[in-house]
CSV table of C-alpha atoms in Angstrom, one decimal:
chain,number,residue,atom,x,y,z
A,1,MET,CA,-13.6,-11.2,59.2
A,2,ALA,CA,-16.7,-9.5,58.1
A,3,ARG,CA,-18.9,-11.4,55.6
A,4,LEU,CA,-19.6,-9.8,52.3
A,5,SER,CA,-23.1,-8.7,51.8
A,6,ARG,CA,-25.3,-10.5,49.2
A,7,GLN,CA,-25.3,-7.3,47.1
A,8,THR,CA,-21.5,-7.1,47.2
A,9,ARG,CA,-21.2,-10.7,46.1
A,10,GLU,CA,-23.5,-10.1,43.2
A,11,ILE,CA,-21.5,-7.1,42.1
A,12,ILE,CA,-18.3,-9.1,42.2
A,13,LYS,CA,-19.9,-11.9,40.2
A,14,THR,CA,-21.1,-9.4,37.6
A,15,VAL,CA,-17.7,-7.7,37.4
A,16,VAL,CA,-16.0,-11.1,36.9
A,17,VAL,CA,-18.5,-12.1,34.2
A,18,VAL,CA,-18.0,-8.8,32.4
A,19,VAL,CA,-14.2,-9.1,32.6
A,20,ILE,CA,-14.3,-12.7,31.2
A,21,LEU,CA,-16.7,-11.6,28.4
A,22,ALA,CA,-14.4,-8.7,27.6
A,23,LEU,CA,-11.4,-10.9,27.4
A,24,LEU,CA,-13.2,-13.4,25.2
A,25,LEU,CA,-14.3,-10.6,22.9
A,26,PHE,CA,-10.8,-9.2,22.7
A,27,PHE,CA,-8.9,-12.5,22.2
A,28,TYR,CA,-11.4,-14.2,19.9
A,29,THR,CA,-12.7,-11.2,17.8
A,30,ILE,CA,-10.9,-7.9,18.1
A,31,TYR,CA,-7.3,-9.1,18.5
A,32,PRO,CA,-7.4,-11.8,15.7
A,33,LEU,CA,-9.1,-9.4,13.3
A,34,ASN,CA,-6.3,-7.0,13.9
A,35,ARG,CA,-3.6,-9.7,13.5
A,36,VAL,CA,-5.2,-11.1,10.3
A,37,LYS,CA,-5.1,-7.6,8.8
A,38,ALA,CA,-1.5,-7.2,9.6
A,39,MET,CA,-0.5,-10.7,8.6
A,40,TRP,CA,-2.4,-11.1,5.3
A,41,GLY,CA,-3.4,-7.6,4.3
A,42,ARG,CA,-1.5,-5.6,1.6
A,43,SER,CA,0.9,-3.1,3.0
A,44,ASP,CA,-1.3,-0.2,1.9
A,45,ILE,CA,-4.6,-1.8,2.8
A,46,ASP,CA,-5.9,1.3,4.7
A,47,THR,CA,-5.6,3.5,1.6
A,48,PHE,CA,-6.1,1.0,-1.2
A,49,LYS,CA,-9.4,1.6,-3.0
A,50,VAL,CA,-8.6,0.4,-6.5
A,51,ASP,CA,-11.0,-2.0,-8.2
A,52,LEU,CA,-11.1,-3.6,-11.7
A,53,LYS,CA,-12.7,-0.5,-13.1
A,54,HIS,CA,-9.9,1.8,-11.8
A,55,LEU,CA,-6.6,0.0,-12.2
A,56,PRO,CA,-3.3,1.6,-11.3
A,57,ALA,CA,-0.8,2.1,-14.1
A,58,ASN,CA,1.3,-1.0,-14.7
A,59,ASP,CA,4.5,1.0,-14.5
A,60,PRO,CA,7.7,-1.0,-15.6
A,61,GLY,CA,9.9,2.0,-14.6
A,62,VAL,CA,12.1,0.1,-12.1
A,63,PHE,CA,13.0,-2.5,-14.6
A,64,VAL,CA,13.5,-0.1,-17.5
A,65,ALA,CA,15.8,2.0,-15.2
A,66,ALA,CA,17.8,-1.2,-14.7
A,67,GLY,CA,18.3,-1.5,-18.5
A,68,LEU,CA,15.7,-4.2,-19.1
A,69,ALA,CA,13.2,-4.2,-22.0
A,70,ALA,CA,9.9,-4.9,-20.4
A,71,ASP,CA,6.5,-5.5,-22.0
A,72,SER,CA,3.7,-4.9,-19.5
A,73,PHE,CA,0.5,-7.0,-19.3
A,74,ARG,CA,-2.5,-7.5,-17.1
A,75,VAL,CA,-4.3,-10.8,-16.4
A,76,GLU,CA,-7.7,-11.1,-14.7
A,77,SER,CA,-7.8,-13.9,-12.2
A,78,ASP,CA,-10.9,-15.3,-10.5
A,79,GLY,CA,-13.1,-12.6,-11.9
A,80,ALA,CA,-12.1,-10.2,-9.1
A,81,THR,CA,-8.4,-9.8,-9.2
A,82,SER,CA,-6.2,-8.1,-11.8
A,83,LEU,CA,-2.5,-9.1,-11.9
A,84,ALA,CA,0.1,-6.7,-13.1
A,85,GLY,CA,2.9,-8.5,-14.9
A,86,LEU,CA,6.0,-7.9,-17.0
A,87,PHE,CA,7.5,-10.0,-19.8
A,88,LEU,CA,11.2,-9.6,-20.1
A,89,ARG,CA,12.9,-10.9,-23.3
A,90,THR,CA,16.5,-12.0,-23.2
A,91,GLY,CA,18.8,-10.3,-25.7
A,92,LYS,CA,21.6,-12.8,-25.2
A,93,ALA,CA,20.3,-15.5,-27.5
A,94,SER,CA,18.5,-15.6,-30.9
A,95,THR,CA,16.4,-18.4,-29.5
A,96,PRO,CA,15.5,-18.2,-25.8
A,97,ARG,CA,16.6,-21.2,-23.7
A,98,GLY,CA,13.3,-21.2,-21.9
A,99,THR,CA,11.0,-19.2,-19.6
A,100,ILE,CA,11.5,-18.6,-15.9
A,101,VAL,CA,8.6,-17.1,-13.9
A,102,LEU,CA,9.7,-15.4,-10.7
A,103,ILE,CA,7.1,-15.2,-8.0
A,104,HIS,CA,8.0,-13.0,-5.1
A,105,ALA,CA,7.1,-13.6,-1.4
A,106,GLU,CA,4.2,-12.1,0.4
A,107,ARG,CA,4.8,-8.6,1.8
A,108,SER,CA,7.0,-7.9,-1.2
A,109,ASP,CA,6.4,-7.1,-4.9
A,110,ARG,CA,8.0,-7.8,-8.3
A,111,THR,CA,10.6,-5.0,-7.9
A,112,ALA,CA,12.4,-7.4,-5.5
A,113,MET,CA,13.2,-9.5,-8.6
A,114,VAL,CA,15.1,-6.9,-10.6
A,115,GLY,CA,18.6,-8.1,-9.8
A,116,LEU,CA,17.8,-11.7,-10.3
A,117,ALA,CA,15.9,-11.1,-13.5
A,118,SER,CA,18.8,-9.2,-15.0
A,119,GLN,CA,21.2,-12.0,-14.2
A,120,ILE,CA,18.9,-14.7,-15.6
A,121,LEU,CA,18.2,-12.7,-18.8
A,122,ASP,CA,22.0,-12.6,-19.3
A,123,SER,CA,21.9,-16.4,-19.3
A,124,GLY,CA,19.6,-16.6,-22.3
A,125,PHE,CA,16.2,-17.2,-20.6
A,126,ASN,CA,13.1,-15.1,-20.9
A,127,VAL,CA,11.8,-13.9,-17.5
A,128,VAL,CA,8.3,-13.2,-16.3
A,129,VAL,CA,7.6,-11.3,-13.1
A,130,TYR,CA,4.3,-10.1,-11.7
A,131,ASP,CA,2.9,-8.6,-8.6
A,132,GLN,CA,1.0,-11.2,-6.6
A,133,ARG,CA,-2.5,-10.3,-5.5
A,134,ALA,CA,-2.5,-7.7,-2.7
A,135,SER,CA,0.9,-6.5,-3.8
A,136,GLY,CA,2.3,-3.7,-6.0
A,137,PHE,CA,0.2,-2.8,-9.0
A,138,SER,CA,-2.1,-5.8,-8.7
A,139,THR,CA,-5.5,-5.6,-7.0
A,140,ALA,CA,-7.1,-7.4,-4.0
A,141,LYS,CA,-6.6,-6.5,-0.4
A,142,TYR,CA,-5.5,-9.8,1.1
A,143,HIS,CA,-2.9,-12.4,0.3
A,144,GLY,CA,-4.0,-16.0,0.5
A,145,ASP,CA,-2.1,-19.1,1.7
A,146,GLY,CA,-0.9,-20.1,-1.8
A,147,GLN,CA,-4.1,-21.8,-3.0
A,148,VAL,CA,-5.7,-18.7,-4.6
A,149,GLU,CA,-2.2,-17.6,-5.7
A,150,ALA,CA,-1.8,-20.9,-7.6
A,151,GLY,CA,-4.8,-20.0,-9.7
A,152,ASP,CA,-3.2,-16.6,-10.3
A,153,LEU,CA,0.0,-18.3,-11.6
A,154,GLU,CA,-2.1,-20.5,-13.8
A,155,ALA,CA,-3.8,-17.5,-15.2
A,156,VAL,CA,-0.4,-15.9,-16.0
A,157,ILE,CA,0.8,-19.0,-17.7
A,158,GLY,CA,-2.4,-19.2,-19.7
A,159,HIS,CA,-1.9,-15.5,-20.8
A,160,LEU,CA,1.6,-16.2,-21.9
A,161,GLY,CA,0.6,-19.2,-23.9
A,162,VAL,CA,-2.2,-17.3,-25.7
A,163,HIS,CA,0.3,-14.6,-26.7
A,164,GLN,CA,3.0,-17.1,-27.7
A,165,GLN,CA,5.4,-15.8,-25.1
A,166,LEU,CA,5.7,-19.2,-23.3
A,167,VAL,CA,9.0,-20.7,-24.5
A,168,PRO,CA,9.5,-24.1,-23.0
A,169,PRO,CA,10.9,-25.4,-20.8
A,170,VAL,CA,9.0,-23.4,-18.2
A,171,VAL,CA,10.4,-23.1,-14.7
A,172,ALA,CA,8.4,-21.5,-11.8
A,173,VAL,CA,10.6,-20.0,-9.1
A,174,GLY,CA,8.7,-18.9,-6.0
A,175,TRP,CA,9.6,-17.5,-2.6
A,176,LYS,CA,7.6,-18.5,0.6
A,177,LEU,CA,3.9,-17.9,-0.4
A,178,GLY,CA,5.0,-17.8,-4.0
A,179,ALA,CA,6.7,-21.1,-3.6
A,180,ASP,CA,3.5,-22.7,-2.3
A,181,ALA,CA,1.7,-21.2,-5.3
A,182,ALA,CA,4.2,-22.7,-7.7
A,183,LEU,CA,3.9,-26.1,-6.1
A,184,ALA,CA,0.1,-26.1,-6.2
A,185,ALA,CA,-0.1,-24.6,-9.7
A,186,ALA,CA,2.1,-27.4,-11.1
A,187,GLN,CA,-0.5,-29.9,-10.0
A,188,ASP,CA,-2.9,-28.6,-12.7
A,189,GLU,CA,-0.8,-26.6,-15.2
A,190,LYS,CA,1.2,-29.2,-17.1
A,191,ARG,CA,3.1,-26.5,-19.0
A,192,ILE,CA,5.2,-25.9,-15.9
A,193,ASN,CA,8.1,-28.2,-16.4
A,194,ALA,CA,10.0,-27.6,-13.1
A,195,VAL,CA,9.5,-25.8,-9.8
A,196,MET,CA,12.1,-24.2,-7.6
A,197,ALA,CA,10.4,-23.6,-4.2
A,198,ILE,CA,12.4,-21.3,-1.9
A,199,GLU,CA,11.4,-21.5,1.7
A,200,PRO,CA,7.9,-22.8,1.1
A,201,TYR,CA,5.4,-23.1,4.0
A,202,LEU,CA,3.9,-26.3,2.6
A,203,THR,CA,1.1,-26.3,5.2
A,204,ASP,CA,-1.2,-23.6,6.8
A,205,HIS,CA,-0.2,-24.9,10.2
A,206,ARG,CA,3.4,-23.9,9.5
A,207,MET,CA,2.4,-20.7,7.8
A,208,VAL,CA,0.2,-19.5,10.8
A,209,ASP,CA,3.0,-20.4,13.2
A,210,ALA,CA,5.6,-18.5,11.1
A,211,LEU,CA,3.4,-15.4,10.9
A,212,LYS,CA,2.7,-15.6,14.7
A,213,GLU,CA,6.4,-15.5,15.3
A,214,GLN,CA,7.1,-12.8,12.7
A,215,TYR,CA,4.4,-10.5,14.0
A,216,ARG,CA,4.9,-11.4,17.7
A,217,SER,CA,1.3,-12.3,18.2
A,218,TYR,CA,0.0,-13.4,21.6
A,219,TRP,CA,-0.9,-17.0,22.0
A,220,PHE,CA,-4.3,-18.0,23.3
A,221,PRO,CA,-6.3,-21.2,23.4
A,222,LEU,CA,-7.4,-22.3,19.9
A,223,TYR,CA,-5.1,-19.7,18.3
A,224,ARG,CA,-4.7,-21.4,14.9
A,225,SER,CA,-8.4,-22.1,14.5
A,226,THR,CA,-9.4,-18.6,15.5
A,227,ILE,CA,-6.8,-16.9,13.3
A,228,TRP,CA,-7.8,-19.1,10.3
A,229,PHE,CA,-11.5,-18.4,10.9
A,230,TRP,CA,-11.1,-14.7,10.8
A,231,PHE,CA,-8.6,-14.8,7.9
A,232,ASN,CA,-11.3,-16.5,5.8
A,233,ILE,CA,-13.9,-13.9,7.0
A,234,ARG,CA,-11.7,-11.0,6.2
A,235,SER,CA,-10.4,-12.2,2.9
A,236,GLY,CA,-13.5,-14.0,1.7
A,237,TYR,CA,-11.4,-16.8,0.2
A,238,GLY,CA,-12.9,-19.7,2.3
A,239,ALA,CA,-9.6,-21.6,2.0
A,240,PRO,CA,-9.6,-25.1,3.6
A,241,TYR,CA,-6.9,-25.5,6.3
A,242,ARG,CA,-4.0,-27.5,5.0
A,243,ASP,CA,-2.1,-29.7,7.4
A,244,LEU,CA,0.6,-32.3,7.1
A,245,LYS,CA,-1.8,-34.9,5.8
A,246,ASP,CA,-2.8,-32.6,2.9
A,247,ILE,CA,0.7,-32.3,1.4
A,248,GLN,CA,0.7,-33.6,-2.2
A,249,PRO,CA,3.5,-35.3,-4.1
A,250,ALA,CA,5.4,-32.9,-6.4
A,251,ALA,CA,3.8,-32.8,-9.8
A,252,CYS,CA,7.1,-32.2,-11.7
A,253,ARG,CA,10.8,-32.0,-11.0
A,254,THR,CA,11.1,-29.8,-7.9
A,255,LEU,CA,13.9,-28.3,-6.0
A,256,LEU,CA,13.2,-27.2,-2.4
A,257,MET,CA,15.6,-24.5,-1.2
A,258,VAL,CA,15.4,-24.1,2.6
A,259,GLY,CA,17.4,-22.9,5.5
A,260,GLU,CA,19.4,-25.4,7.7
A,261,ALA,CA,16.8,-25.3,10.5
A,262,ASP,CA,13.9,-26.2,8.1
A,263,ARG,CA,15.7,-29.0,6.3
A,264,ALA,CA,14.5,-31.6,8.9
A,265,SER,CA,11.0,-30.2,9.3
A,266,SER,CA,8.1,-32.6,9.1
A,267,GLU,CA,6.7,-30.8,6.1
A,268,VAL,CA,9.9,-30.9,4.1
A,269,GLN,CA,10.5,-34.6,5.0
A,270,ARG,CA,6.9,-35.4,4.1
A,271,ILE,CA,6.9,-33.9,0.5
A,272,GLN,CA,10.2,-35.7,-0.2
A,273,GLU,CA,8.9,-38.9,1.1
A,274,LEU,CA,5.8,-38.6,-1.1
A,275,SER,CA,7.7,-37.4,-4.2
A,276,GLY,CA,10.8,-39.6,-4.2
A,277,GLU,CA,13.4,-38.6,-6.7
A,278,ALA,CA,11.1,-35.9,-8.1
A,279,VAL,CA,12.2,-33.6,-5.2
A,280,THR,CA,15.7,-32.5,-4.3
A,281,ILE,CA,16.4,-30.5,-1.2
A,282,ALA,CA,19.2,-27.9,-1.1
A,283,LEU,CA,20.3,-25.2,1.3
A,284,LEU,CA,19.4,-21.6,0.3
A,285,PRO,CA,22.5,-19.6,-0.7
A,286,SER,CA,22.9,-16.2,1.0
A,287,ALA,CA,24.2,-14.3,-2.0
A,288,GLU,CA,21.8,-13.2,-4.7
A,289,ASN,CA,24.3,-13.8,-7.5
A,290,LYS,CA,24.8,-17.3,-6.3
A,291,LEU,CA,21.1,-17.8,-6.2
A,292,ALA,CA,20.7,-16.5,-9.7
A,293,ALA,CA,23.4,-19.0,-10.9
A,294,ASP,CA,21.6,-21.8,-9.1
A,295,ILE,CA,18.3,-20.9,-10.7
A,296,VAL,CA,19.9,-21.0,-14.2
A,297,THR,CA,21.9,-24.2,-13.5
A,298,LEU,CA,19.1,-26.1,-11.8
A,299,ALA,CA,16.5,-24.8,-14.3
A,300,MET,CA,18.6,-26.4,-17.1
A,301,GLN,CA,19.1,-29.6,-15.2
A,302,LEU,CA,15.6,-30.0,-14.0
A,303,SER,CA,13.9,-28.9,-17.3
A,304,THR,CA,16.1,-31.3,-19.4
A,305,VAL,CA,14.6,-34.2,-17.5
A,306,ASN,CA,11.1,-32.9,-18.5
A,307,LYS,CA,11.7,-32.3,-22.2
């Protein structure tokens, strides 16, 4: 077998080095940047150019079309994000039974709450909905992991309090990222009497894994660390990575509604262990009308304890 010339060996070495560098560049820069944009960016991120000086109209049309009386409001959060919200007043009771704040999941917006809001209003509660950051008529290009969204919820609660629209007891009901926001906000905002957290992530470890599965991302060594690094670069949030050890006890009466597969997860078991009787775990019902009934029933049960 003929021996390779020195020049040929050098060429092969150079090609190998270039290929390795190209793979490293792809998997640790180009690919994660693309994945972060898909996972955490708003759905219209490529065309979204609105800032605090040019805000989209806070159109309540979908709720009005459903026969709901909606007062629109805007809240500035963190000095750089404007949240578009709606205050929905019940007409079924002379004195509202309380206030329920509905916080949609990421990759959704407040219009997903129309059906639930209508049923809850019929039960005598006032309802508040708002577009989370990077959703609907609110600004910002990127969702967070629930930490910045907790500050957003606190800003909404503060606005309602100032305008005397916060009828206690106050129950925050959140889905996924919204659930994490509700749990975190209750740590500081004591006007939140109870939390219903529907399929919360609870940790960033779990969130990154869930998004990886949802978006069918390729795994590579140091995947979580790399994705989290570029998420913070793109979003500018600088959020610390939350793991199992960072889970805090529930700050108020809390109901976790999860799927069967998640019931025995380390995160769910950890928050129940830390919180004791403050946390109740239940299976998430599949029907929206059953969920609405559970929200009303459990809101009354949980909030009564906190009066």
